[in-house]
Structures are given as structure tokens and as C-alpha cells.
Short mmCIF file of N, CA and C in Angstrom, two decimals:
data_model
loop_
_atom_site.label_atom_id
_atom_site.label_comp_id
_atom_site.label_asym_id
_atom_site.label_seq_id
_atom_site.Cartn_x
_atom_site.Cartn_y
_atom_site.Cartn_z
N MET A 711 0.74 -1.36 -0.03
CA MET A 711 -0.19 0.73 0.11
C MET A 711 0.63 1.11 -0.22
N LYS A 712 0.92 2.07 -1.10
CA LYS A 712 2.12 3.30 -0.64
C LYS A 712 1.15 4.33 0.39
N ARG A 713 1.46 4.48 0.95
CA ARG A 713 1.75 6.10 2.30
C ARG A 713 1.95 7.43 1.12
N ILE A 714 0.25 8.05 2.00
CA ILE A 714 0.79 9.43 1.31
C ILE A 714 1.43 9.80 2.55
N LYS A 715 2.11 11.04 2.08
CA LYS A 715 3.25 12.17 2.54
C LYS A 715 2.82 13.45 2.73
N PRO A 716 1.81 13.95 4.13
CA PRO A 716 1.45 15.15 4.11
C PRO A 716 1.86 16.37 3.70
N ARG A 717 3.18 16.07 3.05
CA ARG A 717 3.61 17.02 2.57
C ARG A 717 3.79 17.34 0.60
N ASP A 718 3.06 16.18 0.78
CA ASP A 718 3.09 15.73 -0.71
C ASP A 718 2.75 17.08 -1.81
N SER A 719 3.05 17.21 -2.70
CA SER A 719 1.60 18.30 -3.11
C SER A 719 0.36 18.52 -3.38
N TYR A 720 -0.20 17.24 -4.55
CA TYR A 720 -0.82 16.55 -4.50
C TYR A 720 -2.16 15.91 -3.42
N HIS A 721 -1.37 15.75 -2.17
CA HIS A 721 -2.27 15.99 -0.85
C HIS A 721 -2.87 17.22 -0.63
N GLN A 722 -1.13 18.37 -0.09
CA GLN A 722 -1.73 19.42 0.20
C GLN A 722 -2.91 19.98 -0.22
N SER A 723 -2.78 20.10 -2.16
CA SER A 723 -4.06 20.61 -2.70
C SER A 723 -5.28 20.45 -2.81
N TYR A 724 -4.90 18.82 -2.51
CA TYR A 724 -6.41 18.35 -2.07
C TYR A 724 -7.67 18.89 -0.82
N LEU A 725 -6.61 18.49 0.17
CA LEU A 725 -6.96 19.23 1.26
C LEU A 725 -7.35 20.52 1.67
N ALA A 726 -6.24 21.58 0.66
CA ALA A 726 -6.56 23.51 0.17
C ALA A 726 -8.01 23.52 -0.49
N LEU A 727 -8.56 22.85 -1.58
CA LEU A 727 -9.47 22.27 -2.32
C LEU A 727 -10.84 21.58 -1.20
N LEU A 728 -10.63 21.02 -0.85
CA LEU A 728 -11.71 21.21 -0.46
C LEU A 728 -12.17 21.42 1.51
N ARG A 729 -11.02 22.18 1.46
CA ARG A 729 -12.13 23.01 3.25
C ARG A 729 -12.27 24.90 1.82
N HIS A 730 -11.69 24.39 1.30
CA HIS A 730 -12.14 26.02 0.24
C HIS A 730 -13.80 25.47 -0.30
N PHE A 731 -13.07 24.22 -1.05
CA PHE A 731 -14.97 24.03 -0.99
C PHE A 731 -16.69 24.17 -0.09
N THR A 732 -16.26 22.90 1.06
CA THR A 732 -16.52 23.65 2.11
C THR A 732 -17.41 24.85 2.63
N ALA A 733 -16.57 26.03 2.25
CA ALA A 733 -17.15 27.33 2.82
C ALA A 733 -17.56 28.08 1.75
N VAL A 734 -18.15 27.04 0.81
CA VAL A 734 -18.90 27.70 -0.48
C VAL A 734 -20.65 26.76 -0.20
N SER A 735 -21.57 28.32 0.71
CA SER A 735 -22.56 27.17 0.77
C SER A 735 -23.67 27.88 0.19
N PHE A 736 -23.76 28.59 -0.74
CA PHE A 736 -24.46 29.06 -1.63
C PHE A 736 -23.75 28.80 -3.20
N TRP A 737 -24.18 28.04 -3.97
CA TRP A 737 -23.86 28.33 -5.59
C TRP A 737 -24.59 29.25 -5.96
N ASN A 738 -23.46 30.00 -7.66
CA ASN A 738 -24.12 30.49 -8.91
C ASN A 738 -23.63 30.34 -9.75
N ILE A 739 -23.96 31.50 -10.37
CA ILE A 739 -22.60 31.16 -11.90
C ILE A 739 -21.32 31.59 -11.34
N ASP A 740 -20.81 32.35 -10.58
CA ASP A 740 -19.46 32.56 -10.27
C ASP A 740 -18.97 31.71 -9.87
N SER A 741 -19.84 31.56 -8.79
CA SER A 741 -17.97 30.36 -8.06
C SER A 741 -18.28 28.99 -8.67
N LEU A 742 -19.62 28.61 -9.31
CA LEU A 742 -19.26 27.24 -10.47
C LEU A 742 -18.34 27.51 -11.30
N ILE A 743 -18.28 28.43 -12.13
CA ILE A 743 -16.86 28.70 -12.97
C ILE A 743 -15.77 28.98 -12.33
N VAL A 744 -15.51 29.65 -11.03
CA VAL A 744 -14.06 29.26 -10.37
C VAL A 744 -13.59 28.33 -9.96
N ALA A 745 -15.07 27.84 -9.61
CA ALA A 745 -15.05 26.14 -9.25
C ALA A 745 -14.34 25.71 -9.51
N ALA A 746 -14.59 25.20 -11.21
CA ALA A 746 -14.39 24.36 -12.29
C ALA A 746 -12.72 24.69 -13.01
N HIS A 747 -13.30 26.13 -12.57
CA HIS A 747 -11.37 26.19 -12.51
C HIS A 747 -10.61 25.36 -12.11
N ALA A 748 -10.99 25.42 -11.38
CA ALA A 748 -10.25 25.02 -9.94
C ALA A 748 -9.83 23.49 -9.62
N VAL A 749 -10.81 22.98 -9.97
CA VAL A 749 -10.62 21.73 -10.66
C VAL A 749 -9.85 21.17 -11.55
N TYR A 750 -9.96 21.77 -12.45
CA TYR A 750 -9.31 21.50 -13.29
C TYR A 750 -7.90 21.99 -13.79
N GLY A 751 -7.49 23.20 -12.58
CA GLY A 751 -6.11 23.56 -12.57
C GLY A 751 -5.34 21.52 -11.55
N TRP A 752 -6.50 20.07 -11.88
CA TRP A 752 -6.21 18.95 -10.79
C TRP A 752 -5.63 18.26 -12.73
N MET A 753 -6.00 19.08 -13.61
CA MET A 753 -6.49 18.08 -15.43
C MET A 753 -5.07 18.77 -16.11
N PRO A 754 -4.94 17.83 -17.01
CA PRO A 754 -4.01 17.96 -18.49
C PRO A 754 -4.82 18.91 -19.19
N THR A 755 -6.27 18.99 -18.66
CA THR A 755 -7.15 18.95 -20.47
C THR A 755 -7.65 20.80 -19.32
N ILE A 756 -7.77 21.72 -20.39
CA ILE A 756 -7.82 23.08 -20.12
C ILE A 756 -9.32 23.37 -20.32
N LEU A 757 -9.97 23.75 -19.11
CA LEU A 757 -11.18 23.78 -19.27
C LEU A 757 -12.25 25.03 -20.43
N GLU A 758 -13.47 24.68 -20.46
CA GLU A 758 -14.07 25.50 -21.25
C GLU A 758 -16.08 25.17 -20.80
N ILE A 759 -15.99 26.31 -19.99
CA ILE A 759 -17.41 26.78 -20.41
C ILE A 759 -18.37 26.56 -21.34
N ASN A 760 -18.96 25.82 -21.56
CA ASN A 760 -19.92 24.98 -22.78
C ASN A 760 -21.84 25.06 -22.79
N PRO A 761 -21.76 26.27 -22.62
CA PRO A 761 -23.83 26.34 -22.09
C PRO A 761 -24.27 26.77 -23.79
N LYS A 762 -25.42 25.43 -23.47
CA LYS A 762 -25.94 25.68 -24.78
C LYS A 762 -26.42 26.87 -25.28
N GLY A 763 -26.73 26.99 -24.30
CA GLY A 763 -27.99 27.88 -24.21
C GLY A 763 -27.91 29.04 -21.94
N ASP A 764 -29.45 29.57 -21.98
CA ASP A 764 -28.84 30.32 -21.58
C ASP A 764 -28.59 29.83 -20.23
N GLY A 765 -29.27 29.53 -20.18
CA GLY A 765 -29.80 28.86 -18.77
C GLY A 765 -29.48 28.34 -18.25
N ASP A 766 -28.67 27.39 -19.20
CA ASP A 766 -26.95 26.29 -18.34
C ASP A 766 -26.24 26.21 -17.16
N VAL A 767 -25.15 27.10 -17.64
CA VAL A 767 -24.79 27.44 -16.26
C VAL A 767 -25.31 28.12 -14.95
N SER A 768 -26.92 27.99 -15.38
CA SER A 768 -27.39 28.62 -13.56
C SER A 768 -27.83 27.32 -14.12
N ARG A 769 -28.36 26.15 -14.32
CA ARG A 769 -29.24 25.41 -14.40
C ARG A 769 -27.98 24.72 -13.38
N ALA A 770 -26.68 24.51 -13.84
CA ALA A 770 -26.44 23.98 -12.85
C ALA A 770 -24.88 24.40 -12.17
N ALA A 771 -24.82 25.56 -11.68
CA ALA A 771 -25.17 25.77 -10.43
C ALA A 771 -26.29 25.84 -9.50
N GLU A 772 -27.31 25.26 -9.45
CA GLU A 772 -27.97 24.80 -9.12
C GLU A 772 -28.49 23.47 -8.38
N SER A 773 -27.69 23.02 -9.77
CA SER A 773 -26.99 20.42 -9.43
C SER A 773 -26.55 20.71 -8.22
N LEU A 774 -25.10 21.62 -8.19
CA LEU A 774 -24.09 22.05 -7.10
C LEU A 774 -24.49 22.02 -5.72
N ASN A 775 -25.57 22.90 -5.58
CA ASN A 775 -26.87 23.61 -4.83
C ASN A 775 -27.85 22.47 -3.89
N ARG A 776 -28.11 21.20 -5.00
CA ARG A 776 -28.66 20.25 -4.30
C ARG A 776 -27.59 18.99 -4.37
N ALA A 777 -26.16 19.51 -4.91
CA ALA A 777 -25.46 18.05 -4.82
C ALA A 777 -24.91 18.25 -3.37
N GLN A 778 -25.10 19.60 -2.62
CA GLN A 778 -24.65 19.68 -0.90
C GLN A 778 -25.71 19.04 -0.09
N ARG A 779 -26.77 18.74 -0.47
CA ARG A 779 -28.31 18.02 -0.05
C ARG A 779 -28.60 16.32 -0.32
N GLU A 780 -27.88 16.11 -1.27
CA GLU A 780 -28.60 14.17 -1.93
C GLU A 780 -27.34 13.82 -2.90
N PHE A 781 -27.49 12.70 -2.69
CA PHE A 781 -26.72 12.24 -3.85
C PHE A 781 -27.82 12.65 -5.84
N PHE A 782 -27.26 13.15 -7.00
CA PHE A 782 -28.40 13.00 -7.60
C PHE A 782 -27.51 12.42 -8.95
N ALA A 783 -28.30 11.94 -9.66
CA ALA A 783 -27.75 11.19 -11.42
C ALA A 783 -28.08 11.79 -12.63
N ASP A 784 -29.04 11.93 -12.44
CA ASP A 784 -29.78 12.19 -13.60
C ASP A 784 -29.45 13.69 -14.50
N GLN A 785 -31.06 14.49 -15.05
CA GLN A 785 -30.46 14.74 -15.53
C GLN A 785 -29.49 15.87 -14.74
N ASP A 786 -29.56 16.23 -13.31
CA ASP A 786 -28.39 17.72 -12.74
C ASP A 786 -27.00 17.22 -13.77
N LEU A 787 -27.31 15.31 -12.87
CA LEU A 787 -25.08 15.13 -13.53
C LEU A 787 -25.51 15.19 -15.09
N GLU A 788 -26.69 15.82 -16.03
CA GLU A 788 -26.15 15.63 -17.08
C GLU A 788 -26.05 16.64 -17.84
N ASN A 789 -26.97 18.15 -16.77
CA ASN A 789 -26.83 19.08 -17.12
C ASN A 789 -25.32 20.16 -16.55
N LEU A 790 -24.79 19.30 -15.49
CA LEU A 790 -23.32 19.64 -15.00
C LEU A 790 -22.25 19.16 -15.55
N VAL A 791 -22.46 18.41 -16.59
CA VAL A 791 -21.76 17.36 -17.02
C VAL A 791 -21.38 18.42 -18.74
N ARG A 792 -22.52 18.83 -19.19
CA ARG A 792 -22.52 19.68 -20.72
C ARG A 792 -22.10 20.90 -20.66
N VAL A 793 -21.71 21.53 -18.86
CA VAL A 793 -21.56 22.98 -18.78
C VAL A 793 -19.67 22.81 -18.31
N VAL A 794 -19.31 21.45 -18.41
CA VAL A 794 -18.30 21.56 -17.52
C VAL A 794 -16.95 20.72 -18.90
N ASN A 795 -16.69 21.19 -19.62
CA ASN A 795 -16.31 20.72 -21.31
C ASN A 795 -17.03 19.26 -21.46
N ASN A 796 -18.06 19.38 -21.30
CA ASN A 796 -18.47 17.39 -21.38
C ASN A 796 -17.61 16.81 -21.12
N SER A 797 -17.58 16.96 -19.67
CA SER A 797 -16.38 15.46 -19.23
C SER A 797 -16.60 15.21 -17.71
N LEU A 798 -17.57 13.64 -17.57
CA LEU A 798 -18.00 13.99 -16.22
C LEU A 798 -16.89 13.28 -15.13
N VAL A 799 -16.23 13.25 -16.08
CA VAL A 799 -14.05 12.95 -14.74
C VAL A 799 -14.02 14.43 -14.69
N GLY A 800 -14.56 15.85 -14.96
CA GLY A 800 -14.56 17.00 -14.50
C GLY A 800 -15.92 17.04 -13.66
N ALA A 801 -16.77 16.73 -14.20
CA ALA A 801 -18.81 17.08 -12.78
C ALA A 801 -17.69 16.20 -11.80
N SER A 802 -17.53 15.56 -11.85
CA SER A 802 -17.65 14.55 -10.82
C SER A 802 -15.95 14.36 -9.75
N LYS A 803 -15.19 16.05 -10.17
CA LYS A 803 -14.54 16.55 -9.71
C LYS A 803 -15.16 17.66 -8.99
N LEU A 804 -15.90 18.24 -8.82
CA LEU A 804 -16.25 19.48 -8.90
C LEU A 804 -17.84 18.68 -7.84
N LEU A 805 -17.71 17.91 -8.53
CA LEU A 805 -19.04 17.02 -6.68
C LEU A 805 -18.62 16.49 -5.63
N HIS A 806 -16.97 16.32 -5.87
CA HIS A 806 -16.64 15.84 -5.67
C HIS A 806 -16.16 16.59 -4.18
N PHE A 807 -15.84 17.63 -4.24
CA PHE A 807 -14.97 18.64 -3.50
C PHE A 807 -16.74 19.46 -2.88
N THR A 808 -17.35 18.91 -3.68
CA THR A 808 -18.68 20.45 -3.50
C THR A 808 -19.49 19.30 -2.16
N ALA A 809 -18.99 18.25 -2.08
CA ALA A 809 -20.27 17.48 -1.47
C ALA A 809 -19.31 16.29 -1.41
N PRO A 810 -18.47 16.06 -0.62
CA PRO A 810 -17.82 14.99 -0.61
C PRO A 810 -17.82 13.61 0.07
N ASP A 811 -18.91 13.67 1.02
CA ASP A 811 -19.00 12.66 1.58
C ASP A 811 -20.53 11.31 0.60
N LYS A 812 -20.39 12.56 -0.37
CA LYS A 812 -21.86 12.14 -1.63
C LYS A 812 -21.68 11.48 -2.84
N PHE A 813 -20.19 11.96 -3.23
CA PHE A 813 -19.61 12.46 -4.71
C PHE A 813 -18.14 10.99 -4.58
N ALA A 814 -17.43 10.66 -4.90
CA ALA A 814 -16.65 10.66 -5.97
C ALA A 814 -16.43 10.69 -6.74
N ILE A 815 -15.14 10.96 -6.37
CA ILE A 815 -14.06 11.01 -8.09
C ILE A 815 -14.00 10.22 -8.83
N TRP A 816 -14.18 10.21 -9.92
CA TRP A 816 -14.40 9.33 -11.59
C TRP A 816 -13.88 9.34 -12.68
N ASP A 817 -13.37 8.64 -12.34
CA ASP A 817 -11.47 8.92 -14.12
C ASP A 817 -11.42 7.52 -14.43
N SER A 818 -10.27 7.85 -15.20
CA SER A 818 -9.78 7.16 -15.85
C SER A 818 -9.01 5.75 -14.63
N ASN A 819 -8.55 5.91 -14.16
CA ASN A 819 -8.05 5.41 -12.78
C ASN A 819 -9.58 4.48 -12.39
N VAL A 820 -9.90 4.59 -11.60
CA VAL A 820 -11.23 4.18 -10.60
C VAL A 820 -11.74 3.86 -11.94
N TYR A 821 -12.60 3.72 -13.00
CA TYR A 821 -12.72 3.03 -14.09
C TYR A 821 -12.26 2.05 -14.37
N ARG A 822 -11.42 2.31 -14.62
CA ARG A 822 -11.03 0.78 -14.73
C ARG A 822 -10.35 -0.12 -13.55
N SER A 823 -9.58 0.35 -12.11
CA SER A 823 -10.40 -0.57 -11.39
C SER A 823 -11.42 -0.96 -10.92
N PHE A 824 -12.63 -0.32 -11.38
CA PHE A 824 -14.56 -0.59 -10.65
C PHE A 824 -14.51 -1.40 -11.87
N SER A 825 -14.30 -1.49 -13.42
CA SER A 825 -14.63 -2.64 -13.92
C SER A 825 -13.84 -3.67 -15.13
N GLY A 826 -12.31 -3.57 -14.39
CA GLY A 826 -11.52 -4.05 -15.34
C GLY A 826 -12.10 -3.92 -16.40
N GLN A 827 -12.65 -2.86 -17.25
CA GLN A 827 -12.18 -2.67 -18.56
C GLN A 827 -11.41 -1.38 -18.96
N SER A 828 -10.84 -0.58 -20.35
CA SER A 828 -10.13 -0.23 -20.72
C SER A 828 -10.74 1.19 -20.31
N PRO A 829 -10.77 2.17 -20.12
CA PRO A 829 -11.63 3.59 -19.95
C PRO A 829 -11.38 4.44 -21.16
N HIS A 830 -11.92 3.32 -22.03
CA HIS A 830 -11.87 4.36 -23.10
C HIS A 830 -13.28 5.39 -23.18
N GLN A 831 -13.09 7.19 -23.47
CA GLN A 831 -13.59 7.90 -23.48
C GLN A 831 -15.29 7.46 -23.93
N TYR A 832 -16.31 6.81 -24.44
CA TYR A 832 -17.20 6.55 -24.26
C TYR A 832 -17.49 5.79 -22.59
N ARG A 833 -17.12 5.11 -22.53
CA ARG A 833 -16.96 4.59 -21.02
C ARG A 833 -16.46 4.89 -20.12
N LEU A 834 -15.79 6.20 -20.41
CA LEU A 834 -15.79 7.40 -19.04
C LEU A 834 -17.14 8.56 -18.36
N ARG A 835 -17.82 8.27 -20.18
CA ARG A 835 -19.56 9.43 -19.92
C ARG A 835 -20.20 8.91 -19.41
N ASN A 836 -20.31 7.33 -19.37
CA ASN A 836 -21.52 6.96 -18.64
C ASN A 836 -22.08 7.03 -17.94
N THR A 837 -23.29 8.03 -17.60
CA THR A 837 -23.45 7.56 -16.14
C THR A 837 -24.20 7.53 -15.43
N SER A 838 -24.41 6.13 -16.58
CA SER A 838 -25.30 4.77 -15.46
C SER A 838 -23.78 4.20 -14.81
N GLU A 839 -22.84 3.79 -15.80
CA GLU A 839 -21.56 3.41 -14.95
C GLU A 839 -21.29 4.00 -13.30
N PHE A 840 -21.07 5.21 -13.90
CA PHE A 840 -21.49 6.33 -12.20
C PHE A 840 -21.83 5.80 -11.80
N LYS A 841 -23.13 6.12 -11.92
CA LYS A 841 -24.00 6.04 -10.33
C LYS A 841 -24.06 4.47 -10.76
N ARG A 842 -23.71 3.75 -10.63
CA ARG A 842 -23.66 1.98 -11.14
C ARG A 842 -21.84 1.85 -9.51
N TYR A 843 -21.17 2.82 -9.72
CA TYR A 843 -20.43 2.89 -8.97
C TYR A 843 -20.83 2.90 -7.75
N HIS A 844 -20.44 4.47 -7.49
CA HIS A 844 -21.75 4.80 -6.86
C HIS A 844 -22.52 4.41 -5.47
N ASP A 845 -23.39 3.07 -5.94
CA ASP A 845 -24.54 2.51 -5.39
C ASP A 845 -23.56 1.56 -5.23
N TRP A 846 -22.73 1.00 -5.62
CA TRP A 846 -21.53 -0.04 -5.14
C TRP A 846 -20.48 0.63 -4.02
N LEU A 847 -20.35 2.06 -4.07
CA LEU A 847 -19.67 2.68 -2.57
C LEU A 847 -20.53 1.89 -1.36
N ASN A 848 -22.19 2.67 -2.09
CA ASN A 848 -22.93 3.15 -0.59
C ASN A 848 -22.99 1.54 -0.17
N SER A 849 -22.61 0.54 -1.15
CA SER A 849 -23.23 -0.60 -0.32
C SER A 849 -22.16 -1.20 0.40
N VAL A 850 -21.10 -1.36 0.50
CA VAL A 850 -20.14 -0.96 1.01
C VAL A 850 -19.05 -0.16 2.31
N ARG A 851 -19.65 1.04 2.06
CA ARG A 851 -19.64 2.24 2.98
C ARG A 851 -19.64 2.16 4.07
N GLY A 852 -20.34 0.26 4.84
CA GLY A 852 -20.28 0.44 6.90
C GLY A 852 -20.24 -0.68 6.47
N ASP A 853 -19.39 -1.48 5.39
CA ASP A 853 -18.44 -2.46 5.81
C ASP A 853 -16.88 -1.90 6.51
N PRO A 854 -17.28 -2.91 7.65
CA PRO A 854 -16.15 -3.22 8.18
C PRO A 854 -15.43 -3.63 7.90
N ARG A 855 -14.49 -4.31 7.36
CA ARG A 855 -14.15 -4.85 5.99
C ARG A 855 -13.01 -3.55 5.62
#
């Protein structure tokens, strides 16, 4: 098992992002855009906010507000994915920092470990797999092993 070094940059930035997101009590368009850019600082892809309509970014901010209260998977997730680079990976990281007790990070490494399959883009973008992953996480959450 790999040990996490407390001074590791990745570990420190994770904790800093977590503290910052915890301080946000209400999401609006500006806070969503700033948070999405912060999360993409962890990723090799440049972020583009891609609204298809005038209300898309506003609906995505509403989704983050809802995420603080409950897990969701369907329309809220699609709205958020569409706005944040059309990326489920990016949306999952944004959701994780918004509500770490409800949403886990979803990326190619997680997908490969969870499914045993190669993480092709069309597979990573599959919101049903993302939901199935969270269902599995919730089922093992209380397992003392």
C-alpha cells in the first residue's frame, strides 16, 4: 500500500480544495465557474464552460446546490457535464469537492479498477456506470472490512 506523505503537493492541494469548497454555502454562476477552473487545475485538459443555452450555467449552479443536500445522477448530472467541458470526469471532481461525503471522483484510474475494462472515452462518459459505481460505494460504506 502506498503511503500518503502529508507534504505531498497533490495531498496538500486536495485538502486546500476541500476546505475551500466546504466554505461555499450557496452556488451561483460565478462560484461554479471559479470552482470548475480550480478543479481543472488538477487535470491536463483546459476547461471550457460550454453552455448550450442561456440557462445552462445557472442550472449547473443549482445542481451543485442540490448536490450539497443529496446524491443525484440523471438530469442534474447531465446539465453539469454539459457545462463543464462535456466531461463526466471534470463534473465528478467538481461534485466531489462540493459534497465529498456523497460524490466520489470518477476518472480513468477509477474506471479501470472498478470495471476491469479499458477506460475509453465513451465508457468514462457513461453516467449509468458512474451511478453504478456510487451504488457499489454505498453498499460497501458500512462494511467494517
